[in-house]
Amino acid sequence: MRIEKPRGTRDFLPDEMEKRRNIEGIMRRIVESFGYREVSTPTFEHLELFTIKSGDEIIEEIYAFKDKSGRDLALRPELTAPVMRLFVNECFVMPKPLRFYYFANCFRYERPQKGRYREFWQFGVELIGSDTPESDAEVIILAYRIMEELSIDFSLHIGHVGLLRKVLHGVDEKERAMRFIDKKEWRELENFLERKGKGELFEKIMELSSSRSIEEAISVYPDFDYSHISKVLGILDSLGIDFKLDFGIARGLDYYTGMVFEIYGRGLGAQNQICGGGSYSLTGIFGKEDVPATGFAIGFDRVAEICNVDQEKTRKVVVIGFGDYSKATKVADVLRREGIPSVVDVMGRSVKKQLSFANSINADYAVFVGEEFKKGLVTVKNLNTGNQREIRFEELSSYIINGEI
Ligand code: HAM
């Protein structure tokens, strides 16, 4: 009987995993260079953590279940709420700001398609305890540098949900309007505002979302304090960061309060959002005073799909012992300690078969451990060039590391 993997999930083979680990390594290096440190939270949480403030869209997509004691639990659909729970429970009094990052799988019951999965990975950061323009700028710069380092073809859009909420002030069910904006469902938005007797706001929102400068936005809607977002953009300009002002960004999650941003990658089709984030406040749901925070999450799978990182290639060795497994293992053991991946036949196969196996796993060298090993000698064969020579065992690892022979 063949059992398929659940819909919307994936298996990853070694080549793909190697690539993913490589990308992950680059992301870790960059966020750590900004002073962020890793946290980890449970794969499942109490359902209410996500239902209180994550937005209807996410709630519909939650993998919720009851455990054997009847508790309502959910597989995490994202990590901002869990990280804030961790912050409130474990780190509330620590010196601010806290800079946390995470890399973990998330689960959403969505209709699977290219770039949209039911289990996917997010790499994200949360900067907790500050609401200055500098903090918002920092997380944007960080996301930007990651995309640059991964040589991704992308565009960065920055907006402000505070402005949209201000425009929609007094409209009842305004989160529904935000959702239409988020999905760019303009007709639905127009109908919705008409029904609420606020049809005139539709034009304003359309004009704001097509404003390409703060000055333009001010002329459309003067009644808002643009100083915070102006300062954020000023910092980005001073660093040569390329972005588009986009007041049409509403984000799908309800916890955002101010600056919001999204990054779109080219080469992905419809699901092209590779990163989303912004400033938010979530501590209130835990009955605590407001602690501002800002952050983002990168859709790791989408990034992996469109980026080609140079794989750092470690030379791989097959050690052939002519039937003497223990001698071969001894040699392999030394190589492994030097960091050289070494494989020894465990199936009692002929030398010919071992060499063809070496080929199938793309090994770079075969090391023959025969009679001469008593005199401290082994024979190394470069499987790419066919060159072969006898060398002293002590020199073996340096030969391989340096790619000689
Ligand atoms: P989000 O926009 O819901 O934000 O998700 C972040 C990223 O996760 C998206 O931009 C997308 O690349 C990826 N993503 C979302 N759903 C899927 C899916 N079904 N399959 C593949 N990739 C997906 C958040 O989750 C916020 N917690 C981000 C944040 C952090 N805001 C502040 N801090």
Tab-separated table of C-alpha atoms and ligand atoms in Angstrom:
chain	number	residue	atom	x	y	z
A	1	MET	CA	0.000	0.000	0.000
A	2	ARG	CA	1.341	3.406	-0.930
A	3	ILE	CA	0.681	6.131	1.624
A	4	GLU	CA	0.879	9.655	0.259
A	5	LYS	CA	2.052	12.630	2.258
A	6	PRO	CA	-0.747	14.895	3.461
A	7	ARG	CA	-1.993	17.516	1.004
A	8	GLY	CA	0.045	20.698	1.034
A	9	THR	CA	3.121	19.102	2.665
A	10	ARG	CA	6.423	18.198	1.067
A	11	ASP	CA	9.303	15.745	1.336
A	12	PHE	CA	12.787	17.141	0.899
A	13	LEU	CA	15.584	15.050	-0.601
A	14	PRO	CA	19.250	15.578	0.364
A	15	ASP	CA	20.119	18.004	-2.466
A	16	GLU	CA	17.168	20.218	-1.566
A	17	MET	CA	17.944	20.007	2.161
A	18	GLU	CA	21.552	20.936	1.499
A	19	LYS	CA	20.398	24.015	-0.376
A	20	ARG	CA	17.897	24.927	2.351
A	21	ARG	CA	20.482	24.537	5.121
A	22	ASN	CA	22.814	26.713	3.145
A	23	ILE	CA	20.226	29.484	2.803
A	24	GLU	CA	19.298	29.129	6.454
A	25	GLY	CA	22.991	29.494	7.357
A	26	ILE	CA	23.227	32.742	5.397
A	27	MET	CA	20.073	34.124	7.071
A	28	ARG	CA	21.351	33.180	10.517
A	29	ARG	CA	24.709	34.802	9.852
A	30	ILE	CA	23.091	38.074	8.780
A	31	VAL	CA	20.543	38.368	11.599
A	32	GLU	CA	23.212	37.485	14.145
A	33	SER	CA	25.438	40.181	12.685
A	34	PHE	CA	22.626	42.613	13.628
A	35	GLY	CA	22.649	41.280	17.201
A	36	TYR	CA	19.573	39.017	17.011
A	37	ARG	CA	19.530	35.776	19.006
A	38	GLU	CA	17.489	32.675	18.346
A	39	VAL	CA	14.395	31.608	20.264
A	40	SER	CA	12.212	28.552	19.847
A	41	THR	CA	8.597	27.970	20.862
A	42	PRO	CA	6.305	24.918	20.778
A	43	THR	CA	4.901	23.645	17.502
A	44	PHE	CA	1.425	23.820	19.027
A	45	GLU	CA	-0.106	26.393	21.334
A	46	HIS	CA	-3.421	27.108	22.991
A	47	LEU	CA	-5.824	28.014	20.209
A	48	GLU	CA	-6.803	31.300	21.814
A	49	LEU	CA	-3.276	32.664	21.346
A	50	PHE	CA	-4.103	32.943	17.659
A	51	THR	CA	-7.807	33.621	17.764
A	52	ILE	CA	-7.584	36.719	19.936
A	53	LYS	CA	-5.746	38.941	17.498
A	54	SER	CA	-4.496	37.200	14.428
A	55	GLY	CA	-7.238	38.245	12.044
A	56	ASP	CA	-10.110	36.256	10.569
A	57	GLU	CA	-8.120	35.170	7.613
A	58	ILE	CA	-5.655	33.271	9.730
A	59	ILE	CA	-8.292	31.915	12.072
A	60	GLU	CA	-10.086	30.225	9.199
A	61	GLU	CA	-6.806	28.665	8.183
A	62	ILE	CA	-5.797	27.346	11.572
A	63	TYR	CA	-5.095	23.671	12.175
A	64	ALA	CA	-7.050	23.467	15.410
A	65	PHE	CA	-7.732	20.324	17.392
A	66	LYS	CA	-8.668	19.052	20.816
A	67	ASP	CA	-6.166	16.961	22.727
A	68	LYS	CA	-7.173	13.887	24.729
A	69	SER	CA	-8.074	16.067	27.698
A	70	GLY	CA	-10.307	18.276	25.603
A	71	ARG	CA	-7.957	21.283	25.459
A	72	ASP	CA	-8.290	23.495	22.409
A	73	LEU	CA	-4.917	23.581	20.721
A	74	ALA	CA	-3.575	24.736	17.371
A	75	LEU	CA	-0.520	24.137	15.232
A	76	ARG	CA	1.174	27.535	14.972
A	77	PRO	CA	0.189	29.431	11.807
A	78	GLU	CA	2.967	31.980	12.440
A	79	LEU	CA	5.441	32.899	15.159
A	80	THR	CA	4.830	36.484	16.185
A	81	ALA	CA	2.096	35.635	18.717
A	82	PRO	CA	4.101	32.681	20.167
A	83	VAL	CA	7.236	34.800	20.463
A	84	MET	CA	5.263	37.531	22.231
A	85	ARG	CA	3.810	34.913	24.568
A	86	LEU	CA	7.358	33.760	25.305
A	87	PHE	CA	8.392	37.369	25.831
A	88	VAL	CA	5.551	38.074	28.273
A	89	ASN	CA	6.073	34.809	30.186
A	90	GLU	CA	9.863	34.675	30.313
A	91	CYS	CA	11.513	37.962	29.392
A	92	PHE	CA	9.133	40.778	30.284
A	93	VAL	CA	11.585	42.554	32.551
A	94	MET	CA	14.727	42.018	30.513
A	95	PRO	CA	16.564	45.101	29.205
A	96	LYS	CA	14.976	46.426	26.005
A	97	PRO	CA	15.047	46.220	23.159
A	98	LEU	CA	15.128	42.462	22.799
A	99	ARG	CA	16.223	41.156	19.447
A	100	PHE	CA	14.923	37.666	18.732
A	101	TYR	CA	14.945	35.531	15.622
A	102	TYR	CA	13.415	32.177	14.704
A	103	PHE	CA	13.364	29.601	11.980
A	104	ALA	CA	10.482	27.168	12.218
A	105	ASN	CA	7.674	25.390	10.449
A	106	CYS	CA	4.168	26.858	10.420
A	107	PHE	CA	0.851	25.342	9.447
A	108	ARG	CA	-2.070	26.891	7.618
A	109	TYR	CA	-5.068	25.099	6.207
A	110	GLU	CA	-4.934	26.849	2.846
A	111	ARG	CA	-5.700	25.735	-0.656
A	112	PRO	CA	-2.303	24.434	-1.778
A	113	GLN	CA	-0.732	25.810	-4.931
A	114	LYS	CA	2.714	26.765	-6.166
A	115	GLY	CA	4.438	28.565	-3.286
A	116	ARG	CA	1.537	28.026	-0.914
A	117	TYR	CA	1.707	25.065	1.409
A	118	ARG	CA	-0.038	23.731	4.466
A	119	GLU	CA	3.297	23.238	6.161
A	120	PHE	CA	5.869	25.897	5.379
A	121	TRP	CA	8.840	27.524	7.055
A	122	GLN	CA	9.290	31.058	8.287
A	123	PHE	CA	12.534	32.779	9.109
A	124	GLY	CA	11.711	35.869	11.119
A	125	VAL	CA	12.807	38.454	13.641
A	126	GLU	CA	11.049	40.442	16.347
A	127	LEU	CA	12.549	43.586	17.851
A	128	ILE	CA	10.673	44.028	21.119
A	129	GLY	CA	10.352	47.065	23.362
A	130	SER	CA	10.843	49.982	21.000
A	131	ASP	CA	8.610	51.909	18.637
A	132	THR	CA	11.058	54.408	17.203
A	133	PRO	CA	11.503	54.984	13.474
A	134	GLU	CA	15.031	53.616	13.938
A	135	SER	CA	13.615	50.255	15.082
A	136	ASP	CA	11.299	50.033	12.105
A	137	ALA	CA	14.147	50.993	9.804
A	138	GLU	CA	16.415	48.371	11.364
A	139	VAL	CA	14.131	45.438	10.617
A	140	ILE	CA	13.545	46.637	7.062
A	141	ILE	CA	17.276	47.011	6.482
A	142	LEU	CA	17.790	43.537	7.884
A	143	ALA	CA	15.219	41.939	5.553
A	144	TYR	CA	16.666	43.897	2.649
A	145	ARG	CA	20.225	42.768	3.343
A	146	ILE	CA	19.100	39.143	3.486
A	147	MET	CA	17.444	39.393	0.081
A	148	GLU	CA	20.509	41.119	-1.351
A	149	GLU	CA	22.885	38.540	0.063
A	150	LEU	CA	20.776	35.771	-1.483
A	151	SER	CA	20.875	37.577	-4.859
A	152	ILE	CA	17.109	37.629	-5.068
A	153	ASP	CA	15.322	39.781	-7.606
A	154	PHE	CA	12.859	41.589	-5.329
A	155	SER	CA	10.983	44.776	-4.614
A	156	LEU	CA	10.300	46.271	-1.210
A	157	HIS	CA	7.007	48.067	-0.503
A	158	ILE	CA	6.440	50.120	2.626
A	159	GLY	CA	3.181	51.463	4.011
A	160	HIS	CA	1.447	52.415	7.242
A	161	VAL	CA	-1.699	50.744	8.583
A	162	GLY	CA	-2.175	53.581	11.088
A	163	LEU	CA	-2.945	55.860	8.166
A	164	LEU	CA	-5.483	53.458	6.649
A	165	ARG	CA	-7.159	52.964	10.029
A	166	LYS	CA	-7.337	56.716	10.512
A	167	VAL	CA	-9.008	57.143	7.138
A	168	LEU	CA	-11.433	54.367	8.032
A	169	HIS	CA	-12.070	55.805	11.489
A	170	GLY	CA	-15.720	55.495	12.441
A	171	VAL	CA	-16.476	52.856	9.795
A	172	ASP	CA	-17.943	49.952	11.605
A	173	GLU	CA	-16.255	46.556	10.863
A	174	LYS	CA	-13.269	48.455	9.531
A	175	GLU	CA	-11.100	45.316	9.768
A	176	ARG	CA	-13.196	43.932	6.915
A	177	ALA	CA	-12.291	46.959	4.856
A	178	MET	CA	-8.633	46.371	5.773
A	179	ARG	CA	-8.951	42.825	4.502
A	180	PHE	CA	-10.329	43.992	1.157
A	181	ILE	CA	-7.436	46.422	0.880
A	182	ASP	CA	-4.946	43.684	1.785
A	183	LYS	CA	-6.315	41.479	-0.983
A	184	LYS	CA	-6.619	44.380	-3.423
A	185	GLU	CA	-10.318	43.542	-3.769
A	186	TRP	CA	-11.233	47.085	-4.785
A	187	ARG	CA	-14.742	46.399	-6.017
A	188	GLU	CA	-15.628	44.652	-2.753
A	189	LEU	CA	-14.123	47.545	-0.824
A	190	GLU	CA	-16.147	50.067	-2.771
A	191	ASN	CA	-19.396	48.125	-2.215
A	192	PHE	CA	-18.601	47.664	1.436
A	193	LEU	CA	-17.958	51.381	2.006
A	194	GLU	CA	-21.087	52.298	0.052
A	195	ARG	CA	-23.121	49.990	2.252
A	196	LYS	CA	-21.651	51.642	5.337
A	197	GLY	CA	-22.588	55.029	3.935
A	198	LYS	CA	-18.904	55.984	3.558
A	199	GLY	CA	-18.578	55.755	-0.187
A	200	GLU	CA	-16.478	58.932	-0.302
A	201	LEU	CA	-13.646	57.140	1.511
A	202	PHE	CA	-13.101	54.787	-1.386
A	203	GLU	CA	-11.580	57.505	-3.587
A	204	LYS	CA	-9.321	58.618	-0.715
A	205	ILE	CA	-8.008	55.110	-0.187
A	206	MET	CA	-7.413	54.598	-3.888
A	207	GLU	CA	-5.541	57.884	-4.101
A	208	LEU	CA	-3.491	57.104	-1.006
A	209	SER	CA	-2.555	53.678	-2.246
A	210	SER	CA	-1.297	55.164	-5.485
A	211	SER	CA	0.637	57.986	-3.794
A	212	ARG	CA	4.322	57.570	-4.489
A	213	SER	CA	5.647	60.138	-2.041
A	214	ILE	CA	4.788	61.402	1.417
A	215	GLU	CA	4.093	64.849	-0.084
A	216	GLU	CA	1.555	63.321	-2.433
A	217	ALA	CA	-0.099	61.448	0.454
A	218	ILE	CA	-0.244	64.645	2.506
A	219	SER	CA	-2.019	66.436	-0.320
A	220	VAL	CA	-4.581	63.611	-0.488
A	221	TYR	CA	-5.003	63.247	3.264
A	222	PRO	CA	-3.391	65.983	5.385
A	223	ASP	CA	-5.005	64.931	8.636
A	224	PHE	CA	-2.324	62.446	9.714
A	225	ASP	CA	1.073	62.660	11.394
A	226	TYR	CA	3.507	61.460	8.743
A	227	SER	CA	6.655	62.230	10.762
A	228	HIS	CA	7.345	58.652	11.896
A	229	ILE	CA	7.077	57.080	8.475
A	230	SER	CA	9.027	59.969	6.925
A	231	LYS	CA	11.869	59.365	9.331
A	232	VAL	CA	11.907	55.621	8.561
A	233	LEU	CA	12.072	56.346	4.846
A	234	GLY	CA	14.777	58.965	5.414
A	235	ILE	CA	16.995	56.398	7.154
A	236	LEU	CA	16.468	53.917	4.326
A	237	ASP	CA	17.255	56.579	1.730
A	238	SER	CA	20.474	57.435	3.509
A	239	LEU	CA	21.572	53.806	3.184
A	240	GLY	CA	20.651	53.591	-0.479
A	241	ILE	CA	17.833	51.118	0.186
A	242	ASP	CA	15.495	50.905	-2.752
A	243	PHE	CA	11.783	50.853	-1.875
A	244	LYS	CA	8.332	51.866	-3.054
A	245	LEU	CA	5.984	53.766	-0.831
A	246	ASP	CA	2.729	51.795	-0.828
A	247	PHE	CA	-0.112	52.909	1.416
A	248	GLY	CA	-2.208	50.108	-0.055
A	249	ILE	CA	-0.507	47.559	2.202
A	250	ALA	CA	-2.981	46.446	4.874
A	251	ARG	CA	-1.478	43.042	5.931
A	252	GLY	CA	-3.695	40.080	6.785
A	253	LEU	CA	-3.035	40.077	10.524
A	254	ASP	CA	-4.864	42.399	12.884
A	255	TYR	CA	-2.047	43.188	15.287
A	256	TYR	CA	-0.171	45.717	13.156
A	257	THR	CA	-0.243	49.282	14.365
A	258	GLY	CA	2.028	51.445	12.226
A	259	MET	CA	4.699	50.882	9.593
A	260	VAL	CA	4.095	47.751	7.513
A	261	PHE	CA	6.127	46.314	4.680
A	262	GLU	CA	6.110	43.522	2.164
A	263	ILE	CA	8.743	42.162	-0.161
A	264	TYR	CA	7.801	40.570	-3.461
A	265	GLY	CA	10.082	38.216	-5.327
A	266	ARG	CA	10.195	37.872	-9.087
A	267	GLY	CA	9.895	34.413	-10.582
A	268	LEU	CA	7.228	33.050	-8.262
A	269	GLY	CA	3.900	33.629	-9.935
A	270	ALA	CA	0.834	34.529	-7.875
A	271	GLN	CA	2.320	33.723	-4.459
A	272	ASN	CA	5.118	36.233	-4.774
A	273	GLN	CA	5.159	37.727	-1.287
A	274	ILE	CA	8.421	36.502	0.201
A	275	CYS	CA	8.436	38.619	3.337
A	276	GLY	CA	5.924	40.546	5.399
A	277	GLY	CA	6.145	42.510	8.592
A	278	GLY	CA	5.710	45.742	10.447
A	279	SER	CA	5.227	47.279	13.861
A	280	TYR	CA	2.615	45.844	16.147
A	281	SER	CA	1.376	45.496	19.673
A	282	LEU	CA	0.338	42.169	21.150
A	283	THR	CA	1.136	42.313	24.860
A	284	GLY	CA	-2.365	43.600	25.577
A	285	ILE	CA	-3.861	40.177	24.838
A	286	PHE	CA	-1.928	38.842	27.825
A	287	GLY	CA	-3.333	41.531	30.075
A	288	LYS	CA	-0.047	43.435	30.116
A	289	GLU	CA	0.741	47.051	29.380
A	290	ASP	CA	1.505	47.816	25.754
A	291	VAL	CA	5.014	46.910	24.704
A	292	PRO	CA	5.652	47.979	21.130
A	293	ALA	CA	7.464	45.666	18.771
A	294	THR	CA	8.390	45.399	15.139
A	295	GLY	CA	9.518	42.518	12.975
A	296	PHE	CA	9.013	40.410	9.895
A	297	ALA	CA	8.843	36.857	8.657
A	298	ILE	CA	10.358	35.588	5.450
A	299	GLY	CA	8.563	32.812	3.591
A	300	PHE	CA	11.539	30.512	3.540
A	301	ASP	CA	10.156	28.092	0.935
A	302	ARG	CA	9.412	30.857	-1.545
A	303	VAL	CA	12.877	32.299	-1.096
A	304	ALA	CA	14.444	28.856	-1.533
A	305	GLU	CA	12.460	28.466	-4.746
A	306	ILE	CA	13.945	31.532	-6.416
A	307	CYS	CA	17.437	31.798	-5.042
A	308	ASN	CA	20.543	30.078	-6.225
A	309	VAL	CA	23.184	30.087	-3.544
A	310	ASP	CA	26.615	28.731	-4.269
A	311	GLN	CA	26.787	25.396	-2.590
A	312	GLU	CA	29.952	25.153	-0.612
A	313	LYS	CA	31.287	21.847	-1.767
A	314	THR	CA	33.127	19.611	0.665
A	315	ARG	CA	35.181	16.913	-0.969
A	316	LYS	CA	33.734	13.502	-0.342
A	317	VAL	CA	35.743	10.289	-0.010
A	318	VAL	CA	35.045	6.595	-0.354
A	319	VAL	CA	37.501	4.398	1.535
A	320	ILE	CA	38.033	0.975	0.024
A	321	GLY	CA	39.579	-1.707	2.262
A	322	PHE	CA	39.762	-4.724	-0.101
A	323	GLY	CA	37.597	-6.762	2.218
A	324	ASP	CA	39.214	-5.417	5.394
A	325	TYR	CA	36.406	-3.362	6.882
A	326	SER	CA	38.227	-2.440	10.091
A	327	LYS	CA	41.247	-1.007	8.276
A	328	ALA	CA	39.008	1.017	5.995
A	329	THR	CA	37.001	2.319	8.936
A	330	LYS	CA	40.151	3.321	10.769
A	331	VAL	CA	41.209	5.460	7.806
A	332	ALA	CA	37.704	6.877	7.378
A	333	ASP	CA	37.615	7.700	11.072
A	334	VAL	CA	40.721	9.856	10.785
A	335	LEU	CA	39.375	11.647	7.720
A	336	ARG	CA	36.005	12.284	9.370
A	337	ARG	CA	37.704	13.865	12.356
A	338	GLU	CA	39.381	16.217	9.908
A	339	GLY	CA	35.944	17.157	8.640
A	340	ILE	CA	36.161	15.158	5.413
A	341	PRO	CA	32.963	13.186	4.745
A	342	SER	CA	34.051	9.584	4.258
A	343	VAL	CA	32.020	6.544	3.381
A	344	VAL	CA	32.969	2.899	3.901
A	345	ASP	CA	31.213	-0.011	2.230
A	346	VAL	CA	28.990	-1.877	4.691
A	347	MET	CA	27.704	-4.504	2.254
A	348	GLY	CA	30.838	-6.543	1.553
A	349	ARG	CA	30.881	-5.485	-2.085
A	350	SER	CA	33.628	-5.903	-4.690
A	351	VAL	CA	36.062	-3.065	-5.395
A	352	LYS	CA	34.403	-2.534	-8.780
A	353	LYS	CA	30.978	-2.198	-7.205
A	354	GLN	CA	32.349	0.131	-4.530
A	355	LEU	CA	33.827	2.359	-7.221
A	356	SER	CA	30.595	2.507	-9.134
A	357	PHE	CA	28.790	3.335	-5.902
A	358	ALA	CA	31.376	6.087	-5.273
A	359	ASN	CA	30.410	7.465	-8.649
A	360	SER	CA	26.710	7.361	-7.857
A	361	ILE	CA	27.161	9.458	-4.719
A	362	ASN	CA	29.473	11.909	-6.511
A	363	ALA	CA	32.492	11.115	-4.372
A	364	ASP	CA	35.622	13.048	-5.291
A	365	TYR	CA	38.244	10.621	-4.088
A	366	ALA	CA	38.662	6.912	-3.520
A	367	VAL	CA	41.241	5.911	-0.945
A	368	PHE	CA	42.561	2.366	-1.253
A	369	VAL	CA	43.784	0.824	1.962
A	370	GLY	CA	45.703	-2.322	1.043
A	371	GLU	CA	48.863	-4.236	2.009
A	372	GLU	CA	50.986	-1.054	1.922
A	373	PHE	CA	49.024	0.352	4.841
A	374	LYS	CA	51.396	-1.623	7.104
A	375	LYS	CA	54.135	0.703	5.849
A	376	GLY	CA	51.924	3.719	6.416
A	377	LEU	CA	50.934	4.125	2.772
A	378	VAL	CA	47.576	4.474	1.050
A	379	THR	CA	46.609	5.038	-2.577
A	380	VAL	CA	44.410	7.992	-3.446
A	381	LYS	CA	42.495	8.252	-6.674
A	382	ASN	CA	40.961	11.489	-7.854
A	383	LEU	CA	37.663	10.277	-9.276
A	384	ASN	CA	37.157	13.418	-11.316
A	385	THR	CA	40.471	13.280	-13.177
A	386	GLY	CA	41.389	9.611	-12.810
A	387	ASN	CA	44.827	10.564	-11.371
A	388	GLN	CA	46.110	8.241	-8.747
A	389	ARG	CA	49.123	8.062	-6.460
A	390	GLU	CA	50.493	6.448	-3.360
A	391	ILE	CA	51.044	8.776	-0.427
A	392	ARG	CA	51.802	8.618	3.261
A	393	PHE	CA	48.714	8.149	5.382
A	394	GLU	CA	49.616	11.210	7.531
A	395	GLU	CA	49.460	13.382	4.436
A	396	LEU	CA	46.118	12.050	3.240
A	397	SER	CA	43.768	14.631	4.720
A	398	SER	CA	45.855	17.610	3.677
A	399	TYR	CA	46.019	16.213	0.138
A	400	ILE	CA	42.253	15.926	0.037
A	401	ILE	CA	41.530	19.251	1.691
A	402	ASN	CA	43.853	21.003	-0.752
A	403	GLY	CA	42.414	19.140	-3.709
A	404	GLU	CA	45.802	17.834	-4.815
A	405	ILE	CA	46.485	14.675	-6.868
B	1	HAM	P1	2.585	36.632	6.919
B	1	HAM	O1	2.607	37.650	5.820
B	1	HAM	O2	1.293	35.981	7.235
B	1	HAM	O3	3.171	37.355	8.198
B	1	HAM	O4	3.637	35.513	6.577
B	1	HAM	C1	4.989	35.838	6.311
B	1	HAM	C2	5.466	35.132	5.047
B	1	HAM	O5	5.250	33.729	5.169
B	1	HAM	C3	4.676	35.507	3.798
B	1	HAM	O6	5.178	36.706	3.242
B	1	HAM	C4	4.929	34.319	2.896
B	1	HAM	O7	6.162	34.459	2.215
B	1	HAM	C5	5.054	33.172	3.878
B	1	HAM	N1	3.839	32.355	3.871
B	1	HAM	C6	2.654	32.620	4.443
B	1	HAM	N2	1.771	31.626	4.216
B	1	HAM	C7	2.425	30.702	3.468
B	1	HAM	C8	2.074	29.431	2.905
B	1	HAM	N3	0.863	28.902	3.075
B	1	HAM	N4	3.007	28.747	2.196
B	1	HAM	C9	4.238	29.267	2.010
B	1	HAM	N5	4.640	30.448	2.526
B	1	HAM	C10	3.747	31.166	3.241
B	1	HAM	C11	3.348	36.742	9.409
B	1	HAM	O8	3.220	35.545	9.572
B	1	HAM	C12	3.811	37.674	10.493
B	1	HAM	N6	3.941	36.894	11.732
B	1	HAM	C13	5.107	38.360	10.128
B	1	HAM	C14	5.615	39.279	11.184
B	1	HAM	C15	6.611	39.054	12.048
B	1	HAM	N7	5.140	40.476	11.461
B	1	HAM	C16	5.808	41.022	12.484
B	1	HAM	N8	6.696	40.128	12.851
